[in-house]
Coordinates of C-alpha atoms in Angstrom, one line a residue:
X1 CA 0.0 0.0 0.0
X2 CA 3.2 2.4 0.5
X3 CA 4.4 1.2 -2.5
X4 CA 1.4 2.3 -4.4
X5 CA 1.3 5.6 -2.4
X6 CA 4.3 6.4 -3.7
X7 CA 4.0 5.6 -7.6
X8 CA 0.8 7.6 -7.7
X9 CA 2.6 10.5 -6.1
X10 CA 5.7 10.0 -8.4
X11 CA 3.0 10.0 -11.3
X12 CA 0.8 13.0 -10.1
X13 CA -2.4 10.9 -9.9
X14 CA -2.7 11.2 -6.3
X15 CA -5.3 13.4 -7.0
X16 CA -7.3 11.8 -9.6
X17 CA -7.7 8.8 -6.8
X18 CA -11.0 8.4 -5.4
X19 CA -11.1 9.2 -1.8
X20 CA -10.3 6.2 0.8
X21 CA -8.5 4.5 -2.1
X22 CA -5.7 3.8 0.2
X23 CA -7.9 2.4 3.1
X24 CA -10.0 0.3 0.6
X25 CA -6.8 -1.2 -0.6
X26 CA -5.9 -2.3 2.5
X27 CA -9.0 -3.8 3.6
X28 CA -8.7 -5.9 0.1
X29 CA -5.2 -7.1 0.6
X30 CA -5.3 -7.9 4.8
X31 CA -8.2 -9.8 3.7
X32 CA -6.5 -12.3 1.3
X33 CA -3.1 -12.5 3.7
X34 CA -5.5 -13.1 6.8
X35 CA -7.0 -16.1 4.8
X36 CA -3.4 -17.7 3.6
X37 CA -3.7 -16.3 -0.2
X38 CA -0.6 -14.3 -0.4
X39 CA -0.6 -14.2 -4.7
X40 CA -4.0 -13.3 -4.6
X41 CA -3.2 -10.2 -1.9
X42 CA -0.8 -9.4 -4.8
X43 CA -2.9 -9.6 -7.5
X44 CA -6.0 -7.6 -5.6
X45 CA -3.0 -4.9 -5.0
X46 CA -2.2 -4.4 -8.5
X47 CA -5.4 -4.4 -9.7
X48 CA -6.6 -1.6 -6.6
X49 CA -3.3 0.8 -7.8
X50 CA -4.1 0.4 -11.6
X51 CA -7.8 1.3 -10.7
X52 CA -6.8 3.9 -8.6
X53 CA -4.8 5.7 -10.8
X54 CA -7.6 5.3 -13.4
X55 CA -9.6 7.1 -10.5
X56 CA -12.2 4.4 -10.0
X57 CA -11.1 2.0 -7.4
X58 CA -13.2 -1.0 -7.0
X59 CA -15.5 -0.4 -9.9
X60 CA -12.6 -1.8 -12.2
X61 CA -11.3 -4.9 -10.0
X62 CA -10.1 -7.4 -12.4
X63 CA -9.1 -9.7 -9.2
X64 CA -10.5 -13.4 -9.1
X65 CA -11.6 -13.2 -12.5
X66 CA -14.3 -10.1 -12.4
X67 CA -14.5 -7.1 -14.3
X68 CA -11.7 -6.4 -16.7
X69 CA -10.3 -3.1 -16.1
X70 CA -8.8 -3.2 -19.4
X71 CA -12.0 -3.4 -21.2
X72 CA -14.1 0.1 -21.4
X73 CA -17.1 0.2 -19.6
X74 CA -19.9 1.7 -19.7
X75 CA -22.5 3.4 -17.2
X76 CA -26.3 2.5 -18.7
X77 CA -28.5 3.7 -15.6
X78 CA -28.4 5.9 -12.9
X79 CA -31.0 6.7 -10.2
X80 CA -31.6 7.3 -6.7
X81 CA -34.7 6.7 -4.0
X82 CA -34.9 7.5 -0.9
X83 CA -33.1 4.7 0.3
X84 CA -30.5 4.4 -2.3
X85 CA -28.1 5.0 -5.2
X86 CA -28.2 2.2 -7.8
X87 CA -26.4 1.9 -11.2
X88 CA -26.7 -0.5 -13.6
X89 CA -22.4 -1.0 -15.7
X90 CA -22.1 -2.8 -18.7
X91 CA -18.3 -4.0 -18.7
X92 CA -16.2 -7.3 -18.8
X93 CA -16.8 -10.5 -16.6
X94 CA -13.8 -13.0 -17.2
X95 CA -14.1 -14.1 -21.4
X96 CA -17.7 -12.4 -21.4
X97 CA -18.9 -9.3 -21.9
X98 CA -22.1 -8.7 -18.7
X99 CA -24.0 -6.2 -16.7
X100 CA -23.2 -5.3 -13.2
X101 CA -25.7 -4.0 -10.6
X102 CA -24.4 -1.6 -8.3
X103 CA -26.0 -0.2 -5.1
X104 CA -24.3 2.5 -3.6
X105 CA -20.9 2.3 -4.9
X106 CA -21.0 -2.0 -4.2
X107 CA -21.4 -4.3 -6.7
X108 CA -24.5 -6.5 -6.1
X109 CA -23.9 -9.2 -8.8
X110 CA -22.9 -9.4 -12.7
X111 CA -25.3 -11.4 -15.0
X112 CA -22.4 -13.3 -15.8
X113 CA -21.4 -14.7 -12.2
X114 CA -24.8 -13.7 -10.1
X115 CA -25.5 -18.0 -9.9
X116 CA -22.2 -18.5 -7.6
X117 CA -23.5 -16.2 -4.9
X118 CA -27.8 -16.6 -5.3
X119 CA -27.0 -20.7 -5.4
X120 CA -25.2 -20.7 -2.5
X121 CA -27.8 -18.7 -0.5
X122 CA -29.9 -20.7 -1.4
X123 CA -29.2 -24.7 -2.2
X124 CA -27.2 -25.5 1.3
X125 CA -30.1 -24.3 3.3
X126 CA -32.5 -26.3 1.3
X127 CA -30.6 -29.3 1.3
X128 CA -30.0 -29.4 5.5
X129 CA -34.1 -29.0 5.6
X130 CA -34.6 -31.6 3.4
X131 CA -32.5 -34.0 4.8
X132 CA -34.8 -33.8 8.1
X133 CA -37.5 -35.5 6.4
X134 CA -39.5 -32.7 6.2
X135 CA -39.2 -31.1 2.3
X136 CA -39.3 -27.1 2.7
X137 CA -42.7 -25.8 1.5
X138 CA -42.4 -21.7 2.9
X139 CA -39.8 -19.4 2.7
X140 CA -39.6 -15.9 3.4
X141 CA -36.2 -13.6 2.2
X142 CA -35.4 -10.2 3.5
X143 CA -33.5 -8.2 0.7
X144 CA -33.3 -10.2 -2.7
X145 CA -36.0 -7.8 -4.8
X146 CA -33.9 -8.5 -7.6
X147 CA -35.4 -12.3 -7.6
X148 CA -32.5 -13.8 -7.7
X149 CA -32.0 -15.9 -4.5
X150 CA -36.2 -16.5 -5.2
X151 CA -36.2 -18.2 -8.9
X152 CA -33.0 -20.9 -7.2
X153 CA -35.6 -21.0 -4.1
X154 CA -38.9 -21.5 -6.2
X155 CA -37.2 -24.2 -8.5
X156 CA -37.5 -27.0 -5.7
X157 CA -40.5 -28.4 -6.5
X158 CA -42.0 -28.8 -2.7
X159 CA -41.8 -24.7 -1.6
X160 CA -45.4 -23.8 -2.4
X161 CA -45.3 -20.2 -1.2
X162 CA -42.3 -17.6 -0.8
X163 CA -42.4 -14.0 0.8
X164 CA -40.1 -11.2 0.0
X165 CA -39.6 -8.1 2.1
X166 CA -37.5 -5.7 -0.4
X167 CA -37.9 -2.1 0.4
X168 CA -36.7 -0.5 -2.7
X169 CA -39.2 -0.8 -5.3
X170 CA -36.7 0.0 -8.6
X171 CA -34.4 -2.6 -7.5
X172 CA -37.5 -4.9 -8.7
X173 CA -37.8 -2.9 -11.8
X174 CA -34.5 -2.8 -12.8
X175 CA -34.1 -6.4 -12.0
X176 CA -37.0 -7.4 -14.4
X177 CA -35.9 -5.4 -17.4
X178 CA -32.7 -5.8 -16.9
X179 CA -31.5 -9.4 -15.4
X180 CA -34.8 -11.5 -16.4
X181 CA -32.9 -14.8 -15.5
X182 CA -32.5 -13.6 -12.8
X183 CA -36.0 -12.2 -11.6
X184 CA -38.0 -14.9 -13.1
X185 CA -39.6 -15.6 -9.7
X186 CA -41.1 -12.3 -9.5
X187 CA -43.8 -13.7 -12.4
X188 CA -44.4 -17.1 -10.5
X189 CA -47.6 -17.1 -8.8
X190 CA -46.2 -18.9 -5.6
X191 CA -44.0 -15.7 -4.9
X192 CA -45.6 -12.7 -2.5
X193 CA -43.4 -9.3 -3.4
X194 CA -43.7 -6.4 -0.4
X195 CA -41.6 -3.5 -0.8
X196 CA -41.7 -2.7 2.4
X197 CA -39.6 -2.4 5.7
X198 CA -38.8 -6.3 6.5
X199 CA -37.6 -5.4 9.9
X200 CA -40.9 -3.9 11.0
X201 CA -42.4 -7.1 9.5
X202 CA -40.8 -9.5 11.3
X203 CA -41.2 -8.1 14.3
X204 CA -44.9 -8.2 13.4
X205 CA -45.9 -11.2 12.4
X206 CA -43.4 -12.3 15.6
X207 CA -46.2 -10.8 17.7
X208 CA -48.7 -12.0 15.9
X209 CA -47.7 -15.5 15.9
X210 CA -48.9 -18.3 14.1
X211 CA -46.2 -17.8 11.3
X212 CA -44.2 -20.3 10.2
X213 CA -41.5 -20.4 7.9
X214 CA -38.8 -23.3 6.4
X215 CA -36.9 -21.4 4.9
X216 CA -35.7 -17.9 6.0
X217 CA -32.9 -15.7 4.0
X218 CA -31.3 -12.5 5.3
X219 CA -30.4 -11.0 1.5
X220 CA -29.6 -7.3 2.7
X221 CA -27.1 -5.3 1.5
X222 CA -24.5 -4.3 4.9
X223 CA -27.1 -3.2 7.3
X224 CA -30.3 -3.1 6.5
X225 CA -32.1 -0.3 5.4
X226 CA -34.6 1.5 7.5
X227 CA -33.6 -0.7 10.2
X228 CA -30.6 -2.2 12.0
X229 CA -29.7 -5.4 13.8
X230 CA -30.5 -6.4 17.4
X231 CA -31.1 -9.6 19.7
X232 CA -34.6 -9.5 20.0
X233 CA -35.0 -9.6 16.0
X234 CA -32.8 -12.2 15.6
X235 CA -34.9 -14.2 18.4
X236 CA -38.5 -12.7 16.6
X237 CA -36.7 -14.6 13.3
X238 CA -36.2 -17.9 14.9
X239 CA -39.7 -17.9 16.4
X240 CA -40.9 -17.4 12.8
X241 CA -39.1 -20.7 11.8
X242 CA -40.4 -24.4 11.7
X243 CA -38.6 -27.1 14.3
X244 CA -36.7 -28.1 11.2
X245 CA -36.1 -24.7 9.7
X246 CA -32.9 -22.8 8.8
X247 CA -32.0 -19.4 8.5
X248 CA -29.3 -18.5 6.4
X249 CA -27.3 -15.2 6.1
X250 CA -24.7 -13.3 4.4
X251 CA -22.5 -12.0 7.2
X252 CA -20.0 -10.3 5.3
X253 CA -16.0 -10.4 4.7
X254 CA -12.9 -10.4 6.1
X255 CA -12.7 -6.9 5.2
X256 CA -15.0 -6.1 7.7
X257 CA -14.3 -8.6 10.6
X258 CA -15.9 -6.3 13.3
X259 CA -18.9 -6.4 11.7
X260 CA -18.7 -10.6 10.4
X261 CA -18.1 -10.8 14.3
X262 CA -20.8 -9.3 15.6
X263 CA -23.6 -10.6 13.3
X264 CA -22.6 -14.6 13.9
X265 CA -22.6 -13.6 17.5
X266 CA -26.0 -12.3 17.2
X267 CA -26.8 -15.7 15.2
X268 CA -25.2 -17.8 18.1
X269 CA -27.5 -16.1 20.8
X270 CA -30.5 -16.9 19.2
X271 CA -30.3 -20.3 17.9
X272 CA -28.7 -23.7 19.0
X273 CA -26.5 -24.1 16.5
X274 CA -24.5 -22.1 14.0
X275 CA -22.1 -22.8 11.3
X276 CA -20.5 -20.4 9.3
X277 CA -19.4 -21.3 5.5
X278 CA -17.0 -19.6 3.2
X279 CA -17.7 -19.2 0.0
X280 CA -15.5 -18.2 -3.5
X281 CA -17.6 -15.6 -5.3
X282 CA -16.8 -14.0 -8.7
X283 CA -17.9 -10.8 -8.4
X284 CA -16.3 -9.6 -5.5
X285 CA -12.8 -9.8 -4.3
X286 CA -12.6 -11.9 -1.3
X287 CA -14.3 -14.5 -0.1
X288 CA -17.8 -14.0 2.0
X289 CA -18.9 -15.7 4.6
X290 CA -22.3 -17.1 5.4
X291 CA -23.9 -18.2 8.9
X292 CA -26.2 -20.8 8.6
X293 CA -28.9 -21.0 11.9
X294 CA -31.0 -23.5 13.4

């Protein structure tokens, strides 16, 4: 990071770097040298100092086989709610050329690599329930208006009804004209669509009782919108699940260990068991981490 420091002062592009370049760098390589991938530390910090002295850092990663920062890209849509900043990049993923969705400067997924991350929110979960003897037939997903995590959910023929709690409406609408693979589900009659605030409606229907769910999937962003995290919804979530149920969870990265740390402990409060599983993910540069709860 010193190193890159330097060049970009020796070349006078200190200035053209986008601000926190040098902290964003960091985060990137610990990550991989924390996890035993010194090469791939290397190759995330070549990448980060190419893209910052092209003055986008992070929207250019060509590490682990995403975008190509070689290739031009190209901004297609812009807009903002009152929640948040999305974007919608047509660029290079790997060989092919794809579409990125972006949501306030983070890339969500790429239509070229968007399976690797909604298939492993998705098929582990389902396969744990289903080896209980008791096939998963209801699922609810916080986040995930795009559809994707819903269409791998809705393809196992037992779930008969899913809920989705997305409060950004034009996620959904850019997610249907733009990715229709992925946001099939949002035409199959089984699937219930609320943009709405899915915190509030947990802790609802966890009033309410009576609601019962297989299948739950935490499909936010960082923290959610409109909402944060605390003990007693994590508790209001597993009174929403079946004996046999599972809720499953992206819990973030080692660039963020604080945060990674604090949400399995939140998991490990409210349920008997939890296991946390790594996954390899094209789109973003290090691994992510998901806590699987029952």
């Amino acid at each position: 990071v010193a190193l890159a420091g330097g060049l970009l002062s020796a070349e006078g592009a200190i200035e053209a770097a986008p601000e926190h370049w040098e902290e964003d760098l960091r985060r990137q390589t610990v990550a991989f040298l924390r996890g035993g991938l010194p090469g791939k530390a290397v190759e995330a910090a070549l990448s980060g100092l190419a893209d910052a002295i092209g003055g986008g850092l992070g929207r250019g990663m060509s590490t682990l086989g995403g975008t190509n920062s070689g290739v031009k890209q190209e901004m297609v849509k812009q807009w903002k709610t009152q929640y948040q900043v999305g974007e919608l990049w047509r660029t290079q993923c790997a060989e092919e050329r794809c579409y990125e969705l972006f949501l306030d400067d983070v890339r969500q997924f790429s239509d070229r690599f968007e399976r690797y991350y909604h298939e492993v929110m998705s098929y582990p979960a389902l396969n744990i329930i289903a080896a209980s003897g008791s096939p998963p037939k209801r699922a609810l997903m916080l986040g995930g208006g795009d559809g994707g995590i819903a269409t791998r959910i809705l393809a196992v023929g037992s779930v008969d009804h899913m809920t989705v709690l997305d409060i950004d409406a034009e996620v959904t609408r850019v997610a249907k004209k733009w990715f229709p693979q992925v946001s099939a589900s949002t035409s199959d009659p089984r699937l219930e669509l609320l943009h709405t605030n899915a915190i509030e409606w947990v802790n609802e229907r966890a009033a309410e009782g009576g609601h019962r769910f297989d299948l739950i999937v935490i499909d936010f962003t960082d923290v959610p919108l409109g909402g944060g995290w605390s003990g007693d919804f994590f508790a209001n979530l597993r009174s929403l699940l079946t004996p046999s149920g599972v809720l499953v969870q992206n819990v973030g990265s080692m660039l963020y260990p604080d945060g990674l740390k604090d949400l399995l402990q939140h998991h490990a409060k409210a349920f008997k068991s939890t296991f946390a599983l790594t996954t390899f993910i094209p789109d973003y540069a290090v691994d992510y981490v998901l806590a699987l709860s029952s």
